[in-house]
Amino acid sequence: MPTLLDKPPVTAAEKTYLQLRRAIVEGQIPPAAKLSEADLAETYDVSRAVIREAVGRLEGIRLVERTANVGARVVALSLEALAELYQVREALEGMAARLAALTMDEREVEDLHRLLVHHRHSIKDSETYYQEDGDVDFHYRILQGSKNKHLIALLMGSIYHATRMYRVQLGMAGPRIARAFDEHHHIVDAIAHRDAELAEMLMRRHIQHTRQEIESKLLAQSTASKAKLA
Amino acid sequence: MPTLLDKPPVTAAEKTYLQLRRAIVEGQIPPAAKLSEADLAETYDVSRAVIREAVGRLEGIRLVERTANVGARVVALSLEALAELYQVREALEGMAARLAALTMDEREVEDLHRLLVHHRHSIKDSETYYQEDGDVDFHYRILQGSKNKHLIALLMGSIYHATRMYRVQLGMAGPRIARAFDEHHHIVDAIAHRDAELAEMLMRRHIQHTRQEIESKLLAQSTASKAKLA
DNA sequence: TTAGCTTTTATTGTCGACAATTAGTTAGTC
DNA sequence: GACTAACTAATTGTCGACAATAAAAGCTAA
């Protein structure tokens, strides 16, 4: 998965930020967990100042909530927060698809088609191969095609991490394969035809479906844990 | 203007953050200016650690860009950055209006109408009274009506500050009065009628018009400074 | 046993100092 | 005069220590 920071980190704070972000998103540090600066400083072998910088940045991308004089905590996952996240994502990625339809050049569109062909082969060869990476790659390409750095920073610097966090916690292998592929295909067609309106609409619908999938999984999980109590 | 942080700041870092943010948005610290931690620490009578926290937060809301080992600089204003900002704003506020149409209750909608009536009187009594505040208040109300905390945080915590910064630098007194009022009115009508689609469309168009206004002002200003050289 | 108050402990916020890096200045060469 | 290398100064990044605050623990009375 390409990231905004493909360059190696320069400062210890940045390196620690990346490490912490990964630990949170992948679940080593679970949702709602309290973050202790002293503990983390020991774990990562840096001073507390470095941890504070890193945690401050994690707060900025909404993976962490900080309370003055109390400390920082990983955000808790909830249906409400998920809905809010996906409404934001829908708006931003809809706009990204719209812009992509207007600004992507022929070669970029070709690359996108080629990516789809590649994904189709992956689906046939192995249903577990390239599932989430394919989806992420697809969205990444559209986003780059938007040519809007602000949009890119918002989605890749923040939204996508939160999205991934839900997936990891729900043990989701990746997005729906066949239907998602169809949706990808239609989106690319709209972009290729420079139909910004349609591209946006299809992307937004695609995001809505993804949201529904995660919501039902989250509901099923909380129902299952309730059944355990009975 | 109501802010997300109506409570007085608890920590020195937060207080300094608010002060710095204001200084940047209102132009006391101009765009592209280099920020010196030592100078700022002296100016605000705090330690450098406090400044670093505050500047880190300003980076998180994209008012400041930081380079490792070099320092921080207020973002430069440009046509390109303005376009990107407004594309993001359009997507988010369009979504906010859509959600407001779906979630605002009758009393909230009434309050919104009352606000419009109040604005109409302000326009008649004095064309300079409540111009920008009215617009901001309007958008604030819609945003609150969306009931999406993530959306609210993005717009009020970041986007609106950048928007204000452009206005201040361009010496703009506020938004277009008569036409903006009409647009506000249509948006409120759509919300009152629970027409989410229309509310979103009208809000997005409203934002587009605002963008065009700022762009032409920015162009006029850069043309004028070029004419001075000749 | 529970609730409220006080004390203790742990943690966060801020400080000044040292280490590391970059930008600016100066001297030498062509 | 222009360019380059070396040196110096300024600034940023990180450190450990102290101050301030909240949470936890302990004690007492009802």
XYZ file of C-alpha atoms (C1' of nucleotides) in Angstrom:
520
model
C 0.000 0.000 0.000
C 1.651 3.275 -1.059
C 1.641 5.861 1.662
C 1.992 9.605 1.717
C 5.325 9.159 3.447
C 7.297 6.880 1.190
C 10.490 8.491 2.398
C 12.079 6.990 5.511
C 11.250 8.970 8.641
C 13.774 11.673 9.530
C 12.999 12.312 13.165
C 12.446 9.877 16.018
C 9.040 11.432 16.575
C 7.945 10.681 13.066
C 9.253 7.137 13.208
C 7.483 6.535 16.471
C 4.308 8.051 15.094
C 4.347 5.582 12.217
C 5.013 2.676 14.550
C 2.250 3.699 16.926
C -0.170 4.298 14.109
C 0.460 0.838 12.782
C 0.155 -0.760 16.216
C -3.209 0.925 16.704
C -4.604 0.241 13.254
C -3.533 -3.414 13.246
C -4.827 -3.966 16.757
C -1.685 -4.551 18.810
C -2.901 -1.576 20.814
C -6.642 -2.221 21.034
C -9.486 0.298 20.646
C -10.273 2.308 23.788
C -6.870 1.414 25.269
C -5.233 3.990 27.542
C -1.872 5.186 26.290
C 0.808 5.758 28.901
C 3.589 8.072 27.788
C 6.061 6.496 30.209
C 5.245 2.969 29.091
C 5.413 3.844 25.422
C 8.671 5.732 25.924
C 10.121 2.570 27.408
C 8.645 0.328 24.744
C 9.996 2.406 21.892
C 13.192 3.458 23.706
C 12.702 7.203 23.254
C 11.988 10.104 25.550
C 8.511 11.159 26.556
C 8.782 14.241 24.375
C 8.940 12.006 21.320
C 5.895 10.076 22.467
C 4.020 13.296 23.059
C 4.746 14.460 19.538
C 3.663 11.152 18.102
C 0.499 10.994 20.184
C -0.325 14.564 19.268
C -0.169 13.609 15.626
C -2.329 10.544 16.221
C -4.865 12.844 17.820
C -4.746 14.992 14.712
C -5.805 12.036 12.584
C -8.457 10.990 15.057
C -7.038 7.623 16.009
C -6.480 8.893 19.527
C -8.414 11.140 21.853
C -6.560 13.214 24.413
C -7.925 14.716 27.621
C -5.970 17.503 29.301
C -4.142 16.288 32.411
C -5.653 12.808 32.053
C -3.913 11.383 29.026
C -4.583 9.797 25.676
C -6.753 6.886 24.701
C -7.221 5.008 21.435
C -10.638 5.827 20.031
C -13.388 3.367 20.742
C -15.151 1.782 17.800
C -18.891 2.202 17.566
C -21.723 2.078 15.078
C -22.203 5.805 15.405
C -18.559 6.653 14.782
C -18.532 4.234 11.876
C -21.513 5.932 10.284
C -19.911 9.336 10.686
C -16.644 8.100 9.265
C -18.352 6.632 6.242
C -20.467 9.688 5.571
C -17.284 11.706 5.455
C -15.551 9.106 3.339
C -18.464 8.978 0.935
C -18.417 12.716 0.434
C -14.663 12.906 -0.070
C -14.274 9.869 -2.305
C -17.286 10.849 -4.331
C -15.558 14.155 -4.971
C -12.303 12.339 -5.732
C -13.997 10.212 -8.382
C -15.613 13.315 -9.865
C -12.279 15.077 -10.076
C -10.597 11.970 -11.453
C -13.108 11.868 -14.283
C -12.150 15.453 -15.122
C -8.396 15.332 -14.677
C -7.030 11.854 -15.288
C -5.191 11.608 -18.588
C -5.485 8.756 -21.075
C -2.519 6.867 -19.738
C -3.772 7.041 -16.210
C -7.146 5.711 -17.289
C -5.423 2.907 -19.179
C -3.437 2.005 -16.087
C -6.706 1.852 -14.206
C -8.202 -0.512 -16.738
C -5.078 -2.631 -16.596
C -5.406 -2.748 -12.845
C -8.941 -4.035 -13.197
C -7.843 -6.741 -15.614
C -5.154 -7.726 -13.158
C -7.699 -7.883 -10.369
C -10.019 -10.020 -12.434
C -7.251 -12.561 -12.874
C -6.517 -12.486 -9.179
C -10.116 -13.224 -8.399
C -10.123 -16.237 -10.675
C -6.794 -17.630 -9.581
C -7.406 -17.303 -5.887
C -10.236 -15.711 -4.041
C -8.012 -14.771 -1.138
C -5.266 -13.212 -3.212
C -5.188 -9.440 -3.541
C -8.587 -8.930 -2.026
C -8.077 -5.946 0.195
C -4.895 -4.793 -1.495
C -6.760 -4.673 -4.757
C -9.489 -2.536 -3.290
C -7.018 -0.236 -1.620
C -4.969 0.024 -4.815
C -8.082 0.890 -6.765
C -9.090 3.655 -4.382
C -5.522 4.907 -4.231
C -5.389 5.283 -7.987
C -8.648 7.194 -8.165
C -7.531 9.423 -5.366
C -4.238 10.196 -7.072
C -6.229 10.864 -10.203
C -8.147 13.582 -8.396
C -4.951 15.644 -8.260
C -6.212 17.271 -5.063
C -3.503 17.123 -2.403
C -5.877 18.180 0.342
C -8.271 15.374 -0.491
C -5.457 12.876 -0.702
C -4.074 13.943 2.678
C -7.448 13.699 4.358
C -8.228 10.244 3.046
C -4.804 8.646 3.156
C -3.558 10.460 6.205
C -6.564 9.767 8.332
C -9.755 8.229 6.967
C -8.221 5.093 5.508
C -6.458 4.259 8.761
C -9.695 4.444 10.705
C -11.390 2.331 8.051
C -8.687 -0.283 8.279
C -9.016 -0.321 12.028
C -12.652 -1.376 11.810
C -11.769 -4.108 9.372
C -9.027 -5.482 11.560
C -11.201 -5.510 14.656
C -13.990 -7.249 12.796
C -11.624 -9.816 11.324
C -12.752 -8.918 7.855
C -10.605 -10.379 5.155
C -11.450 -7.620 2.751
C -14.231 -6.166 0.708
C -16.927 -8.080 -1.119
C -15.177 -9.559 -4.117
C -17.535 -9.995 -7.009
C -19.880 -7.139 -6.383
C -17.117 -4.742 -5.451
C -15.330 -5.661 -8.655
C -18.415 -4.815 -10.697
C -18.699 -1.511 -8.935
C -15.045 -0.763 -9.567
C -15.562 -1.563 -13.200
C -18.514 0.795 -13.571
C -16.642 3.569 -11.804
C -13.675 3.218 -14.128
C -15.994 3.261 -17.134
C -17.579 6.479 -15.945
C -14.170 8.024 -15.439
C -12.990 6.838 -18.853
C -16.059 8.473 -20.401
C -15.328 11.688 -18.438
C -18.742 11.443 -16.816
C -17.940 13.181 -13.534
C -21.498 13.072 -12.236
C -21.842 9.349 -12.790
C -18.366 8.596 -11.440
C -19.207 10.400 -8.243
C -22.567 8.735 -7.870
C -21.181 5.246 -8.436
C -18.268 5.819 -6.057
C -20.609 7.078 -3.365
C -22.836 4.073 -3.782
C -19.795 1.806 -3.612
C -18.772 3.409 -0.321
C -22.315 3.095 1.008
C -22.290 -0.640 0.281
C -18.989 -1.020 2.020
C -20.407 0.783 5.015
C -23.428 -1.490 5.116
C -21.186 -4.513 5.049
C -19.137 -3.338 7.983
C -22.211 -2.248 9.906
C -23.868 -5.624 9.592
C -20.657 -7.310 10.667
C -20.394 -5.007 13.655
C -24.014 -5.668 14.554
C -23.560 -9.403 14.175
C -20.537 -9.261 16.433
C -22.260 -7.312 19.176
C -25.285 -9.614 18.946
C -23.029 -12.628 19.266
C -21.348 -11.236 22.380
C -24.783 -10.524 23.860
C -25.842 -14.084 23.204
C -22.779 -15.275 25.118
C -24.079 -13.526 28.230
C -27.418 -15.332 28.098
C -18.633 32.649 16.030
C -19.211 29.506 18.115
C -16.213 27.242 18.200
C -15.699 23.612 18.999
C -13.817 24.698 22.089
C -16.214 26.916 23.943
C -14.613 25.884 27.201
C -11.598 27.939 28.323
C -8.319 26.255 27.495
C -6.933 24.008 30.227
C -3.297 23.698 29.241
C -0.828 26.357 28.204
C -0.292 24.468 24.967
C -3.935 24.657 24.077
C -4.161 28.335 24.945
C -1.112 29.062 22.861
C -2.496 27.005 20.010
C -5.654 29.108 19.987
C -3.666 32.329 20.113
C -1.370 31.250 17.308
C -4.244 30.033 15.207
C -5.954 33.353 15.532
C -2.771 35.273 14.767
C -2.303 33.255 11.595
C -5.904 33.351 10.414
C -6.294 37.072 11.048
C -2.974 37.875 9.421
C -0.806 39.082 12.294
C 1.463 36.248 11.267
C 1.351 36.434 7.468
C 1.099 33.534 4.994
C 4.417 31.820 4.196
C 5.995 33.312 7.329
C 8.674 31.254 9.071
C 7.818 30.383 12.650
C 10.654 30.464 15.156
C 10.030 28.421 18.262
C 12.371 30.570 20.333
C 10.758 33.814 19.179
C 7.250 32.519 19.751
C 8.199 31.149 23.170
C 9.368 34.636 24.102
C 6.343 36.333 22.590
C 3.869 34.131 24.416
C 6.013 33.700 27.551
C 6.017 29.905 27.535
C 8.611 27.225 26.990
C 9.507 25.863 23.594
C 7.763 22.607 24.417
C 4.473 24.460 24.544
C 5.160 26.103 21.208
C 6.056 22.766 19.682
C 2.756 21.279 20.826
C 0.829 24.236 19.484
C 2.657 24.232 16.156
C 2.149 20.502 15.850
C -1.569 21.032 16.186
C -1.515 23.840 13.641
C 0.201 21.442 11.269
C -2.597 18.974 11.906
C -5.154 21.502 10.676
C -3.016 22.501 7.719
C -2.394 26.101 8.652
C 1.283 25.334 9.090
C 3.752 23.152 7.240
C 6.664 21.663 9.106
C 9.943 20.398 7.678
C 12.087 18.096 9.805
C 15.131 19.907 11.210
C 14.240 23.084 9.343
C 11.176 24.343 11.139
C 7.610 25.418 10.557
C 6.132 27.893 8.138
C 2.623 29.288 7.735
C 1.109 27.873 4.564
C 1.311 30.039 1.475
C -1.920 31.018 -0.202
C -2.362 30.085 -3.825
C -5.024 29.570 -6.449
C -4.270 25.883 -6.505
C -4.528 25.419 -2.752
C -7.714 27.476 -2.757
C -9.283 25.236 -5.374
C -8.341 22.138 -3.435
C -9.682 23.595 -0.223
C -12.986 24.481 -1.827
C -13.402 21.126 -3.506
C -13.047 19.525 -0.102
C -15.349 22.067 1.470
C -17.947 21.548 -1.212
C -17.974 17.798 -0.696
C -18.187 18.026 3.082
C -20.757 20.812 3.295
C -22.838 19.230 0.606
C -22.946 16.113 2.753
C -23.705 18.228 5.823
C -26.705 19.801 4.120
C -27.902 16.375 2.991
C -27.654 15.030 6.527
C -29.291 18.143 7.952
C -32.276 17.608 5.677
C -32.591 14.112 7.109
C -31.916 14.738 10.784
C -32.865 18.277 11.784
C -36.041 18.368 13.866
C -38.868 20.869 13.443
C -37.575 23.264 16.041
C -34.139 23.351 14.521
C -35.606 24.090 11.131
C -37.709 26.858 12.655
C -34.650 28.362 14.262
C -33.010 28.306 10.856
C -35.914 30.165 9.303
C -35.826 32.655 12.141
C -32.146 33.160 11.482
C -32.904 33.953 7.857
C -35.539 36.480 8.843
C -33.055 38.073 11.179
C -30.484 38.233 8.408
C -32.941 39.814 6.035
C -33.510 42.616 8.511
C -29.795 43.061 8.980
C -29.325 43.425 5.268
C -31.948 46.133 5.078
C -30.834 48.076 8.130
C -27.182 48.115 7.300
C -25.321 46.409 4.545
C -22.203 46.083 6.638
C -23.890 44.601 9.680
C -23.734 40.844 10.186
C -22.435 40.115 6.730
C -19.835 37.470 7.358
C -21.142 36.529 10.781
C -24.493 35.795 9.228
C -22.965 33.527 6.652
C -20.851 31.758 9.238
C -23.810 31.387 11.555
C -25.862 29.915 8.754
C -23.233 27.340 7.868
C -22.665 26.581 11.528
C -26.327 25.800 12.025
C -26.498 23.487 9.031
C -23.373 21.745 10.168
C -24.740 21.203 13.661
C -27.888 19.931 12.034
C -25.904 17.207 10.305
C -25.281 15.599 13.697
C -21.997 14.212 12.370
C -19.205 15.025 14.804
C -16.515 13.993 12.352
C -17.854 16.359 9.722
C -18.182 19.159 12.242
C -14.621 18.674 13.457
C -13.204 18.686 9.944
C -14.999 21.838 8.877
C -14.848 23.864 12.066
C -11.518 22.576 13.257
C -9.690 23.133 10.017
C -11.472 24.087 6.789
C -13.213 27.194 8.066
C -9.977 28.622 9.436
C -8.244 28.252 6.100
C -11.253 29.800 4.394
C -11.175 32.752 6.740
C -7.495 33.180 6.092
C -8.097 33.738 2.397
C -10.793 36.263 3.153
C -8.590 38.213 5.515
C -5.694 38.324 3.089
C -7.953 39.477 0.290
C -9.559 42.133 2.445
C -12.961 40.721 1.741
C -15.669 42.123 3.909
C -17.767 39.028 3.626
C -19.777 36.991 1.209
C -22.024 38.323 -1.548
C -25.022 39.644 0.276
C -28.109 39.437 -1.872
C -27.282 36.391 -3.907
C -25.900 34.482 -0.968
C -29.043 35.232 0.957
C -31.163 33.797 -1.836
C -29.032 30.698 -1.872
C -29.311 30.362 1.888
C -33.039 30.643 1.589
C -33.319 27.911 -1.028
C -31.095 25.628 1.009
C -33.247 26.083 4.096
C -36.362 25.406 2.055
C -34.898 22.172 0.763
C -33.976 21.142 4.297
C -37.422 22.056 5.599
C -38.951 19.883 2.889
C -36.568 17.040 3.812
C -35.240 17.017 0.274
C -31.715 15.766 0.994
C -30.691 15.594 -2.645
C -31.714 19.152 -3.375
C -30.228 20.482 -0.145
C -26.897 18.966 -1.024
C -26.981 20.238 -4.584
C -27.873 23.770 -3.561
C -25.246 23.861 -0.821
C -22.584 22.628 -3.212
C -23.530 25.275 -5.732
C -23.436 27.905 -3.009
C -19.912 26.834 -2.089
C -18.872 26.855 -5.741
C -20.071 30.439 -6.099
C -18.163 31.448 -3.009
C -15.062 29.841 -4.456
C -15.455 31.702 -7.732
C -15.744 34.956 -5.866
C -12.544 34.406 -3.941
C -10.723 33.169 -7.017
C -11.580 36.244 -9.030
C -10.497 38.439 -6.151
C -7.218 36.554 -5.863
C -6.671 36.837 -9.608
C -7.479 40.541 -9.577
C -5.022 41.055 -6.764
C -2.180 39.217 -8.483
C -2.914 41.063 -11.730
C -2.787 44.369 -9.901
C 0.586 43.587 -8.346
C 1.899 42.601 -11.780
C 0.719 45.887 -13.216
C 2.729 47.697 -10.540
C 5.930 46.117 -11.870
C 5.322 47.393 -15.390
C -21.174 -2.067 53.984
C -21.186 2.363 51.853
C -20.167 7.139 51.165
C -17.269 10.931 51.781
C -12.931 12.940 52.818
C -7.904 12.940 52.955
C -3.558 11.289 51.598
C -0.596 9.028 48.424
C 0.732 7.643 43.941
C 0.976 7.874 39.119
C 0.776 10.471 35.211
C 0.706 14.515 32.375
C 2.394 19.353 31.338
C 6.212 22.294 31.168
C 10.855 23.609 31.871
C 15.820 24.444 30.627
C 19.841 22.120 28.800
C 22.342 19.307 25.571
C 22.690 17.022 20.917
C 21.979 17.178 16.049
C 21.016 19.522 11.816
C 20.577 23.319 8.715
C 21.392 27.944 7.091
C 24.402 31.710 6.729
C 29.028 33.624 6.521
C 33.801 33.708 5.290
C 37.936 32.501 2.842
C 40.220 30.524 -1.054
C 40.514 29.338 -5.979
C 39.603 29.960 -10.846
C 32.943 38.112 -10.098
C 31.409 33.321 -9.497
C 31.830 29.064 -7.292
C 33.133 25.856 -3.652
C 34.589 24.280 0.772
C 35.031 25.067 5.545
C 33.547 27.217 9.566
C 30.202 29.412 12.628
C 25.790 30.592 14.327
C 21.071 29.668 14.722
C 17.504 26.587 15.129
C 15.197 22.264 15.772
C 14.907 17.605 18.121
C 15.344 15.163 22.262
C 16.524 14.527 26.951
C 15.710 14.231 32.040
C 13.876 16.800 35.879
C 10.485 19.503 38.268
C 5.620 21.236 38.760
C 0.796 20.424 38.446
C -3.189 17.508 38.186
C -6.084 13.471 38.367
C -6.750 8.829 39.858
C -6.188 5.405 43.252
C -5.779 4.036 47.892
C -6.659 4.496 52.667
C -9.300 6.027 56.588
C -13.379 7.343 59.205
C -18.179 7.999 60.231
C -22.896 6.756 59.508
